[in-house]
GROMACS .gro file of N, CA, C and O in nm:
model
  508
    1MET      N    1   0.095  -0.133  -0.005
    1MET     CA    2  -0.007  -0.010   0.007
    1MET      C    3   0.087   0.132  -0.004
    1MET      O    4   0.056   0.208  -0.067
    2ILE      N    5   0.210   0.129   0.078
    2ILE     CA    6   0.285   0.228   0.094
    2ILE      C    7   0.345   0.255  -0.043
    2ILE      O    8   0.377   0.376  -0.080
    3TYR      N    9   0.379   0.156  -0.104
    3TYR     CA   10   0.476   0.178  -0.232
    3TYR      C   11   0.372   0.225  -0.332
    3TYR      O   12   0.417   0.314  -0.407
    4LEU      N   13   0.244   0.201  -0.344
    4LEU     CA   14   0.143   0.256  -0.427
    4LEU      C   15   0.123   0.415  -0.417
    4LEU      O   16   0.106   0.496  -0.484
    5ILE      N   17   0.157   0.443  -0.289
    5ILE     CA   18   0.130   0.602  -0.260
    5ILE      C   19   0.268   0.679  -0.304
    5ILE      O   20   0.257   0.785  -0.366
    6PHE      N   21   0.366   0.622  -0.280
    6PHE     CA   22   0.500   0.685  -0.289
    6PHE      C   23   0.579   0.652  -0.423
    6PHE      O   24   0.666   0.727  -0.464
    7ALA      N   25   0.525   0.552  -0.492
    7ALA     CA   26   0.601   0.515  -0.621
    7ALA      C   27   0.602   0.628  -0.738
    7ALA      O   28   0.725   0.646  -0.798
    8PRO      N   29   0.501   0.658  -0.756
    8PRO     CA   30   0.502   0.798  -0.861
    8PRO      C   31   0.595   0.922  -0.835
    8PRO      O   32   0.666   0.961  -0.917
    9SER      N   33   0.606   0.945  -0.694
    9SER     CA   34   0.704   1.045  -0.653
    9SER      C   35   0.843   1.022  -0.684
    9SER      O   36   0.919   1.083  -0.737
   10PHE      N   37   0.868   0.886  -0.640
   10PHE     CA   38   1.001   0.832  -0.665
   10PHE      C   39   1.049   0.820  -0.807
   10PHE      O   40   1.160   0.847  -0.847
   11ILE      N   41   0.947   0.766  -0.883
   11ILE     CA   42   0.970   0.763  -1.047
   11ILE      C   43   1.012   0.896  -1.108
   11ILE      O   44   1.090   0.888  -1.169
   12LYS      N   45   0.923   1.007  -1.055
   12LYS     CA   46   0.957   1.126  -1.112
   12LYS      C   47   1.092   1.196  -1.046
   12LYS      O   48   1.175   1.261  -1.130
   13LEU      N   49   1.131   1.153  -0.950
   13LEU     CA   50   1.249   1.210  -0.879
   13LEU      C   51   1.374   1.126  -0.950
   13LEU      O   52   1.456   1.199  -0.997
   14TYR      N   53   1.371   1.017  -0.972
   14TYR     CA   54   1.443   0.946  -1.039
   14TYR      C   55   1.480   0.992  -1.200
   14TYR      O   56   1.586   1.014  -1.232
   15ASP      N   57   1.374   1.017  -1.253
   15ASP     CA   58   1.363   1.078  -1.377
   15ASP      C   59   1.434   1.213  -1.373
   15ASP      O   60   1.511   1.252  -1.494
   16TYR      N   61   1.415   1.288  -1.297
   16TYR     CA   62   1.456   1.422  -1.272
   16TYR      C   63   1.609   1.412  -1.248
   16TYR      O   64   1.700   1.483  -1.307
   17ILE      N   65   1.659   1.321  -1.158
   17ILE     CA   66   1.798   1.313  -1.124
   17ILE      C   67   1.884   1.264  -1.263
   17ILE      O   68   1.972   1.309  -1.297
   18LYS      N   69   1.827   1.170  -1.334
   18LYS     CA   70   1.876   1.124  -1.448
   18LYS      C   71   1.891   1.221  -1.561
   18LYS      O   72   2.005   1.231  -1.623
   19LEU      N   73   1.796   1.307  -1.574
   19LEU     CA   74   1.789   1.434  -1.681
   19LEU      C   75   1.921   1.516  -1.623
   19LEU      O   76   1.992   1.567  -1.719
   20ASN      N   77   1.912   1.555  -1.518
   20ASN     CA   78   2.004   1.659  -1.447
   20ASN      C   79   2.161   1.591  -1.469
   20ASN      O   80   2.251   1.663  -1.488
   21GLN      N   81   2.179   1.466  -1.440
   21GLN     CA   82   2.313   1.407  -1.469
   21GLN      C   83   2.348   1.408  -1.617
   21GLN      O   84   2.472   1.419  -1.644
   22ALA      N   85   2.256   1.387  -1.711
   22ALA     CA   86   2.291   1.380  -1.828
   22ALA      C   87   2.338   1.536  -1.878
   22ALA      O   88   2.433   1.538  -1.950
   23ILE      N   89   2.288   1.639  -1.836
   23ILE     CA   90   2.305   1.761  -1.843
   23ILE      C   91   2.439   1.814  -1.778
   23ILE      O   92   2.513   1.876  -1.850
   24SER      N   93   2.477   1.748  -1.668
   24SER     CA   94   2.583   1.763  -1.612
   24SER      C   95   2.709   1.720  -1.693
   24SER      O   96   2.799   1.770  -1.703
   25VAL      N   97   2.704   1.599  -1.752
   25VAL     CA   98   2.810   1.520  -1.822
   25VAL      C   99   2.817   1.624  -1.951
   25VAL      O  100   2.933   1.643  -2.001
   26LEU      N  101   2.702   1.650  -2.005
   26LEU     CA  102   2.737   1.727  -2.150
   26LEU      C  103   2.785   1.864  -2.114
   26LEU      O  104   2.871   1.905  -2.190
   27GLN      N  105   2.753   1.920  -1.994
   27GLN     CA  106   2.823   2.060  -1.972
   27GLN      C  107   2.979   2.026  -1.931
   27GLN      O  108   3.062   2.112  -1.985
   28SER      N  109   2.995   1.915  -1.884
   28SER     CA  110   3.148   1.901  -1.853
   28SER      C  111   3.234   1.848  -1.990
   28SER      O  112   3.343   1.924  -2.004
   29ASP      N  113   3.152   1.803  -2.082
   29ASP     CA  114   3.223   1.759  -2.215
   29ASP      C  115   3.237   1.904  -2.280
   29ASP      O  116   3.334   1.937  -2.362
   30LEU      N  117   3.124   1.989  -2.278
   30LEU     CA  118   3.134   2.119  -2.351
   30LEU      C  119   3.257   2.187  -2.299
   30LEU      O  120   3.324   2.257  -2.372
   31HIS      N  121   3.280   2.189  -2.166
   31HIS     CA  122   3.384   2.271  -2.094
   31HIS      C  123   3.518   2.220  -2.146
   31HIS      O  124   3.624   2.277  -2.182
   32TYR      N  125   3.526   2.073  -2.142
   32TYR     CA  126   3.642   2.019  -2.211
   32TYR      C  127   3.685   2.060  -2.359
   32TYR      O  128   3.792   2.108  -2.376
   33VAL      N  129   3.581   2.055  -2.437
   33VAL     CA  130   3.600   2.105  -2.584
   33VAL      C  131   3.637   2.261  -2.577
   33VAL      O  132   3.746   2.282  -2.644
   34ARG      N  133   3.584   2.337  -2.497
   34ARG     CA  134   3.601   2.493  -2.489
   34ARG      C  135   3.751   2.504  -2.446
   34ARG      O  136   3.828   2.586  -2.514
   35GLU      N  137   3.777   2.442  -2.340
   35GLU     CA  138   3.915   2.474  -2.278
   35GLU      C  139   4.023   2.426  -2.370
   35GLU      O  140   4.129   2.483  -2.379
   36HIS      N  141   4.015   2.306  -2.441
   36HIS     CA  142   4.105   2.254  -2.528
   36HIS      C  143   4.125   2.343  -2.639
   36HIS      O  144   4.243   2.389  -2.681
   37ASN      N  145   4.021   2.402  -2.698
   37ASN     CA  146   4.022   2.481  -2.810
   37ASN      C  147   4.098   2.631  -2.761
   37ASN      O  148   4.153   2.713  -2.849
   38MET      N  149   4.120   2.667  -2.639
   38MET     CA  150   4.160   2.788  -2.581
   38MET      C  151   4.313   2.767  -2.552
   38MET      O  152   4.382   2.876  -2.516
   39LEU      N  153   4.369   2.643  -2.556
   39LEU     CA  154   4.489   2.642  -2.507
   39LEU      C  155   4.589   2.698  -2.630
   39LEU      O  156   4.568   2.663  -2.756
   40PRO      N  157   4.699   2.754  -2.593
   40PRO     CA  158   4.779   2.808  -2.683
   40PRO      C  159   4.859   2.699  -2.782
   40PRO      O  160   4.887   2.595  -2.701
   41LEU      N  161   4.907   2.732  -2.899
   41LEU     CA  162   4.994   2.631  -2.974
   41LEU      C  163   4.922   2.508  -2.977
   41LEU      O  164   4.978   2.384  -2.995
   42GLN      N  165   4.788   2.493  -3.014
   42GLN     CA  166   4.729   2.368  -3.040
   42GLN      C  167   4.714   2.376  -3.208
   42GLN      O  168   4.670   2.467  -3.242
   43ASN      N  169   4.746   2.266  -3.265
   43ASN     CA  170   4.725   2.246  -3.411
   43ASN      C  171   4.600   2.162  -3.440
   43ASN      O  172   4.585   2.130  -3.554
   44GLN      N  173   4.508   2.148  -3.336
   44GLN     CA  174   4.401   2.078  -3.354
   44GLN      C  175   4.288   2.126  -3.278
   44GLN      O  176   4.307   2.182  -3.169
   45THR      N  177   4.160   2.134  -3.323
   45THR     CA  178   4.040   2.170  -3.261
   45THR      C  179   3.956   2.062  -3.237
   45THR      O  180   3.949   1.961  -3.305
   46PHE      N  181   3.880   2.095  -3.130
   46PHE     CA  182   3.772   1.991  -3.091
   46PHE      C  183   3.642   2.054  -3.119
   46PHE      O  184   3.623   2.167  -3.097
   47SER      N  185   3.542   1.973  -3.136
   47SER     CA  186   3.411   2.029  -3.149
   47SER      C  187   3.318   1.925  -3.097
   47SER      O  188   3.358   1.795  -3.076
   48LEU      N  189   3.185   1.929  -3.061
   48LEU     CA  190   3.089   1.858  -3.005
   48LEU      C  191   2.964   1.832  -3.110
   48LEU      O  192   2.930   1.941  -3.150
   49ARG      N  193   2.948   1.718  -3.165
   49ARG     CA  194   2.861   1.681  -3.247
   49ARG      C  195   2.763   1.611  -3.190
   49ARG      O  196   2.770   1.491  -3.135
   50ILE      N  197   2.626   1.650  -3.192
   50ILE     CA  198   2.514   1.584  -3.131
   50ILE      C  199   2.430   1.518  -3.259
   50ILE      O  200   2.384   1.590  -3.335
   51TYR      N  201   2.414   1.381  -3.243
   51TYR     CA  202   2.306   1.306  -3.333
   51TYR      C  203   2.180   1.289  -3.273
   51TYR      O  204   2.172   1.201  -3.187
   52HIS      N  205   2.101   1.378  -3.293
   52HIS     CA  206   1.965   1.391  -3.222
   52HIS      C  207   1.891   1.248  -3.256
   52HIS      O  208   1.824   1.225  -3.160
   53ASN      N  209   1.882   1.208  -3.367
   53ASN     CA  210   1.799   1.067  -3.389
   53ASN      C  211   1.840   0.954  -3.326
   53ASN      O  212   1.774   0.857  -3.296
   54GLN      N  213   1.977   0.956  -3.313
   54GLN     CA  214   2.038   0.816  -3.242
   54GLN      C  215   2.051   0.855  -3.090
   54GLN      O  216   2.116   0.744  -3.030
   55ASN      N  217   2.041   0.982  -3.039
   55ASN     CA  218   2.061   0.985  -2.898
   55ASN      C  219   2.202   0.970  -2.844
   55ASN      O  220   2.222   0.913  -2.740
   56TYR      N  221   2.297   1.037  -2.931
   56TYR     CA  222   2.442   1.012  -2.881
   56TYR      C  223   2.521   1.143  -2.932
   56TYR      O  224   2.449   1.219  -3.026
   57TYR      N  225   2.616   1.181  -2.861
   57TYR     CA  226   2.712   1.270  -2.916
   57TYR      C  227   2.854   1.242  -2.908
   57TYR      O  228   2.892   1.135  -2.833
   58VAL      N  229   2.920   1.303  -2.991
   58VAL     CA  230   3.075   1.275  -3.006
   58VAL      C  231   3.165   1.388  -2.980
   58VAL      O  232   3.102   1.523  -3.007
   59ILE      N  233   3.281   1.381  -2.938
   59ILE     CA  234   3.378   1.491  -2.939
   59ILE      C  235   3.468   1.452  -3.059
   59ILE      O  236   3.522   1.347  -3.059
   60LEU      N  237   3.459   1.548  -3.158
   60LEU     CA  238   3.550   1.554  -3.274
   60LEU      C  239   3.694   1.628  -3.266
   60LEU      O  240   3.674   1.723  -3.213
   61GLN      N  241   3.787   1.561  -3.314
   61GLN     CA  242   3.918   1.621  -3.321
   61GLN      C  243   3.927   1.657  -3.475
   61GLN      O  244   3.934   1.578  -3.556
   62ASN      N  245   3.973   1.778  -3.491
   62ASN     CA  246   3.981   1.837  -3.626
   62ASN      C  247   3.867   1.782  -3.714
   62ASN      O  248   3.886   1.759  -3.839
   63GLY      N  249   3.748   1.794  -3.668
   63GLY     CA  250   3.629   1.788  -3.751
   63GLY      C  251   3.587   1.649  -3.805
   63GLY      O  252   3.497   1.619  -3.860
   64SER      N  253   3.673   1.552  -3.768
   64SER     CA  254   3.653   1.413  -3.826
   64SER      C  255   3.680   1.294  -3.738
   64SER      O  256   3.593   1.199  -3.725
   65GLN      N  257   3.793   1.293  -3.653
   65GLN     CA  258   3.830   1.176  -3.593
   65GLN      C  259   3.760   1.204  -3.434
   65GLN      O  260   3.737   1.280  -3.374
   66ILE      N  261   3.691   1.071  -3.424
   66ILE     CA  262   3.609   1.074  -3.289
   66ILE      C  263   3.696   1.054  -3.180
   66ILE      O  264   3.792   0.942  -3.178
   67LYS      N  265   3.689   1.133  -3.084
   67LYS     CA  266   3.763   1.125  -2.973
   67LYS      C  267   3.708   1.054  -2.856
   67LYS      O  268   3.745   0.966  -2.782
   68ILE      N  269   3.583   1.097  -2.846
   68ILE     CA  270   3.499   1.052  -2.724
   68ILE      C  271   3.354   1.028  -2.778
   68ILE      O  272   3.303   1.125  -2.869
   69LYS      N  273   3.287   0.920  -2.735
   69LYS     CA  274   3.136   0.911  -2.775
   69LYS      C  275   3.053   0.883  -2.660
   69LYS      O  276   3.118   0.787  -2.584
   70ARG      N  277   2.946   0.948  -2.627
   70ARG     CA  278   2.886   0.929  -2.521
   70ARG      C  279   2.728   0.896  -2.573
   70ARG      O  280   2.670   0.980  -2.630
   71GLU      N  281   2.677   0.802  -2.518
   71GLU     CA  282   2.531   0.753  -2.522
   71GLU      C  283   2.456   0.830  -2.417
   71GLU      O  284   2.485   0.856  -2.318
   72LEU      N  285   2.333   0.882  -2.468
   72LEU     CA  286   2.241   0.963  -2.350
   72LEU      C  287   2.173   0.837  -2.277
   72LEU      O  288   2.152   0.728  -2.341
   73PRO      N  289   2.159   0.865  -2.141
   73PRO     CA  290   2.097   0.766  -2.075
   73PRO      C  291   1.956   0.726  -2.132
   73PRO      O  292   1.889   0.810  -2.196
   74SER      N  293   1.915   0.618  -2.096
   74SER     CA  294   1.787   0.553  -2.165
   74SER      C  295   1.668   0.658  -2.112
   74SER      O  296   1.672   0.679  -1.992
   75GLY      N  297   1.576   0.686  -2.199
   75GLY     CA  298   1.482   0.773  -2.155
   75GLY      C  299   1.513   0.917  -2.166
   75GLY      O  300   1.437   1.004  -2.149
   76ILE      N  301   1.628   0.961  -2.205
   76ILE     CA  302   1.662   1.094  -2.219
   76ILE      C  303   1.700   1.104  -2.361
   76ILE      O  304   1.749   1.042  -2.431
   77LYS      N  305   1.638   1.226  -2.425
   77LYS     CA  306   1.643   1.258  -2.543
   77LYS      C  307   1.675   1.403  -2.589
   77LYS      O  308   1.655   1.474  -2.500
   78MET      N  309   1.731   1.413  -2.705
   78MET     CA  310   1.746   1.563  -2.753
   78MET      C  311   1.678   1.586  -2.892
   78MET      O  312   1.732   1.588  -2.978
   79PRO      N  313   1.538   1.600  -2.888
   79PRO     CA  314   1.467   1.600  -3.002
   79PRO      C  315   1.507   1.730  -3.073
   79PRO      O  316   1.538   1.831  -3.027
   80ALA      N  317   1.492   1.724  -3.204
   80ALA     CA  318   1.530   1.853  -3.294
   80ALA      C  319   1.462   1.819  -3.427
   80ALA      O  320   1.429   1.701  -3.475
   81ASN      N  321   1.454   1.934  -3.507
   81ASN     CA  322   1.397   1.920  -3.651
   81ASN      C  323   1.512   1.899  -3.747
   81ASN      O  324   1.498   1.831  -3.850
   82ILE      N  325   1.633   1.867  -3.697
   82ILE     CA  326   1.764   1.846  -3.770
   82ILE      C  327   1.824   1.715  -3.712
   82ILE      O  328   1.796   1.693  -3.607
   83THR      N  329   1.928   1.661  -3.797
   83THR     CA  330   1.950   1.523  -3.737
   83THR      C  331   2.094   1.548  -3.656
   83THR      O  332   2.115   1.461  -3.592
   84LEU      N  333   2.169   1.655  -3.688
   84LEU     CA  334   2.284   1.671  -3.616
   84LEU      C  335   2.307   1.817  -3.592
   84LEU      O  336   2.245   1.925  -3.666
   85THR      N  337   2.377   1.847  -3.463
   85THR     CA  338   2.417   1.975  -3.424
   85THR      C  339   2.540   1.982  -3.401
   85THR      O  340   2.613   1.901  -3.327
   86ASP      N  341   2.649   2.069  -3.442
   86ASP     CA  342   2.790   2.094  -3.417
   86ASP      C  343   2.798   2.215  -3.337
   86ASP      O  344   2.734   2.319  -3.361
   87ILE      N  345   2.867   2.184  -3.229
   87ILE     CA  346   2.893   2.303  -3.139
   87ILE      C  347   3.058   2.319  -3.124
   87ILE      O  348   3.118   2.238  -3.098
   88THR      N  349   3.101   2.431  -3.172
   88THR     CA  350   3.244   2.469  -3.169
   88THR      C  351   3.269   2.597  -3.095
   88THR      O  352   3.189   2.689  -3.061
   89PHE      N  353   3.394   2.607  -3.039
   89PHE     CA  354   3.427   2.728  -2.958
   89PHE      C  355   3.575   2.771  -3.050
   89PHE      O  356   3.641   2.701  -3.080
   90ASN      N  357   3.589   2.889  -3.035
   90ASN     CA  358   3.717   2.964  -3.092
   90ASN      C  359   3.823   2.969  -3.007
   90ASN      O  360   3.805   2.924  -2.881
   91ALA      N  361   3.937   3.026  -3.031
   91ALA     CA  362   4.047   3.045  -2.937
   91ALA      C  363   4.025   3.132  -2.807
   91ALA      O  364   4.089   3.114  -2.713
   92LEU      N  365   3.911   3.214  -2.807
   92LEU     CA  366   3.886   3.287  -2.707
   92LEU      C  367   3.774   3.214  -2.610
   92LEU      O  368   3.747   3.292  -2.505
   93GLY      N  369   3.749   3.110  -2.652
   93GLY     CA  370   3.622   3.019  -2.591
   93GLY      C  371   3.488   3.075  -2.616
   93GLY      O  372   3.401   3.046  -2.525
   94HIS      N  373   3.470   3.148  -2.729
   94HIS     CA  374   3.337   3.198  -2.749
   94HIS      C  375   3.273   3.084  -2.849
   94HIS      O  376   3.327   3.033  -2.919
   95VAL      N  377   3.155   3.071  -2.810
   95VAL     CA  378   3.069   2.966  -2.908
   95VAL      C  379   3.066   3.014  -3.060
   95VAL      O  380   3.061   3.125  -3.072
   96GLY      N  381   3.060   2.922  -3.145
   96GLY     CA  382   3.052   2.955  -3.289
   96GLY      C  383   2.923   3.014  -3.327
   96GLY      O  384   2.942   3.092  -3.400
   97SER      N  385   2.822   2.965  -3.267
   97SER     CA  386   2.695   3.023  -3.325
   97SER      C  387   2.583   3.003  -3.218
   97SER      O  388   2.589   2.908  -3.130
   98GLY      N  389   2.507   3.099  -3.201
   98GLY     CA  390   2.398   3.071  -3.100
   98GLY      C  391   2.296   2.966  -3.131
   98GLY      O  392   2.240   2.964  -3.245
   99LYS      N  393   2.230   2.893  -3.034
   99LYS     CA  394   2.133   2.809  -3.060
   99LYS      C  395   2.064   2.774  -2.937
   99LYS      O  396   2.117   2.794  -2.803
  100THR      N  397   1.961   2.704  -2.944
  100THR     CA  398   1.865   2.653  -2.824
  100THR      C  399   1.855   2.488  -2.872
  100THR      O  400   1.801   2.477  -2.966
  101LEU      N  401   1.889   2.418  -2.778
  101LEU     CA  402   1.865   2.276  -2.779
  101LEU      C  403   1.774   2.238  -2.665
  101LEU      O  404   1.791   2.274  -2.557
  102VAL      N  405   1.699   2.140  -2.699
  102VAL     CA  406   1.593   2.074  -2.571
  102VAL      C  407   1.667   1.953  -2.558
  102VAL      O  408   1.698   1.855  -2.614
  103ILE      N  409   1.655   1.933  -2.406
  103ILE     CA  410   1.676   1.769  -2.368
  103ILE      C  411   1.573   1.751  -2.267
  103ILE      O  412   1.520   1.844  -2.184
  104GLN      N  413   1.513   1.619  -2.285
  104GLN     CA  414   1.403   1.590  -2.211
  104GLN      C  415   1.408   1.453  -2.182
  104GLN      O  416   1.465   1.359  -2.232
  105SER      N  417   1.321   1.430  -2.046
  105SER     CA  418   1.306   1.283  -2.009
  105SER      C  419   1.160   1.271  -2.014
  105SER      O  420   1.082   1.338  -2.088
  106GLU      N  421   1.108   1.174  -1.964
  106GLU     CA  422   0.969   1.143  -1.966
  106GLU      C  423   0.885   1.245  -1.905
  106GLU      O  424   0.782   1.285  -1.960
  107TYR      N  425   0.918   1.310  -1.784
  107TYR     CA  426   0.846   1.403  -1.714
  107TYR      C  427   0.893   1.535  -1.722
  107TYR      O  428   0.815   1.644  -1.682
  108PHE      N  429   1.010   1.559  -1.769
  108PHE     CA  430   1.081   1.697  -1.760
  108PHE      C  431   1.149   1.742  -1.881
  108PHE      O  432   1.211   1.665  -1.972
  109LYS      N  433   1.145   1.854  -1.912
  109LYS     CA  434   1.204   1.919  -2.027
  109LYS      C  435   1.303   2.033  -1.993
  109LYS      O  436   1.237   2.145  -1.929
  110LYS      N  437   1.417   2.061  -2.064
  110LYS     CA  438   1.492   2.177  -2.018
  110LYS      C  439   1.536   2.224  -2.167
  110LYS      O  440   1.574   2.130  -2.241
  111ASN      N  441   1.561   2.350  -2.170
  111ASN     CA  442   1.637   2.414  -2.296
  111ASN      C  443   1.775   2.453  -2.233
  111ASN      O  444   1.803   2.501  -2.150
  112LEU      N  445   1.873   2.408  -2.336
  112LEU     CA  446   1.995   2.439  -2.336
  112LEU      C  447   2.046   2.561  -2.441
  112LEU      O  448   2.018   2.553  -2.543
  113VAL      N  449   2.053   2.679  -2.371
  113VAL     CA  450   2.059   2.792  -2.462
  113VAL      C  451   2.219   2.838  -2.476
  113VAL      O  452   2.299   2.866  -2.388
  114PHE      N  453   2.263   2.844  -2.593
  114PHE     CA  454   2.403   2.897  -2.614
  114PHE      C  455   2.402   3.029  -2.681
  114PHE      O  456   2.329   3.050  -2.786
  115SER      N  457   2.451   3.128  -2.624
  115SER     CA  458   2.454   3.258  -2.666
  115SER      C  459   2.607   3.291  -2.745
  115SER      O  460   2.698   3.259  -2.693
  116ILE      N  461   2.590   3.357  -2.846
  116ILE     CA  462   2.683   3.416  -2.931
  116ILE      C  463   2.798   3.509  -2.840
  116ILE      O  464   2.740   3.592  -2.767
  117GLY      N  465   2.917   3.474  -2.840
  117GLY     CA  466   3.009   3.548  -2.744
  117GLY      C  467   3.041   3.487  -2.599
  117GLY      O  468   3.120   3.551  -2.529
  118THR      N  469   2.954   3.379  -2.578
  118THR     CA  470   3.010   3.326  -2.449
  118THR      C  471   3.025   3.206  -2.459
  118THR      O  472   3.004   3.124  -2.557
  119GLY      N  473   3.091   3.116  -2.367
  119GLY     CA  474   3.127   2.992  -2.364
  119GLY      C  475   3.032   2.897  -2.297
  119GLY      O  476   3.052   2.781  -2.299
  120GLY      N  477   2.962   2.958  -2.198
  120GLY     CA  478   2.880   2.873  -2.122
  120GLY      C  479   2.721   2.838  -2.165
  120GLY      O  480   2.706   2.888  -2.275
  121ILE      N  481   2.670   2.748  -2.115
  121ILE     CA  482   2.523   2.734  -2.145
  121ILE      C  483   2.422   2.789  -2.041
  121ILE      O  484   2.456   2.752  -1.916
  122ASP      N  485   2.316   2.838  -2.079
  122ASP     CA  486   2.213   2.871  -1.999
  122ASP      C  487   2.103   2.773  -1.989
  122ASP      O  488   2.064   2.738  -2.099
  123ILE      N  489   2.077   2.706  -1.889
  123ILE     CA  490   1.984   2.594  -1.887
  123ILE      C  491   1.855   2.656  -1.806
  123ILE      O  492   1.833   2.706  -1.694
  124ARG      N  493   1.762   2.621  -1.898
  124ARG     CA  494   1.632   2.684  -1.853
  124ARG      C  495   1.506   2.577  -1.866
  124ARG      O  496   1.518   2.485  -1.956
  125ASN      N  497   1.429   2.566  -1.764
  125ASN     CA  498   1.306   2.491  -1.773
  125ASN      C  499   1.222   2.521  -1.891
  125ASN      O  500   1.193   2.650  -1.904
  126ALA      N  501   1.185   2.425  -1.973
  126ALA     CA  502   1.114   2.444  -2.085
  126ALA      C  503   0.963   2.452  -2.037
  126ALA      O  504   0.927   2.393  -1.963
  127LYS      N  505   0.879   2.526  -2.137
  127LYS     CA  506   0.745   2.549  -2.088
  127LYS      C  507   0.662   2.446  -2.165
  127LYS      O  508   0.700   2.431  -2.272
   0.00000   0.00000   0.00000
C-alpha cells in the first residue's frame, strides 16, 4: 500500500535526477572542448557533434576523428528538427553560433541556450 502511494513520486525524482546527470555530463564535455580550443599552440580543434535521432554525441578532433562518444541515458533524448548539431568554440572560448537545444526525459524538459560570444550554457526549464 505504501509503495502505491510513494512510487509515482520516486519515479519522477529518479527521472529528474537522470536528466540533470545527463546535462551535467554534457556541460563537462562542453567545458573540455572549450578549454582545449583555448590552449595556445594547439594545431587541432575539438567540436561537439550531437546526433539527435540516435541519442548520442561525440567529441571530434579536427572535424572528423572521434575522440569521445557518449550515449544519452535511456529515456533521455534531445529532439530536434535536424539530425545533427555541431557546437564549436574559438580560441577565445566563444561559441561559434547561438542556438537553443532541448533535452528531455519522460516527465521533464529543459532548454540549453548557447549565446554568441560566451562559452557557457544557460539551462532553462522548458514550458
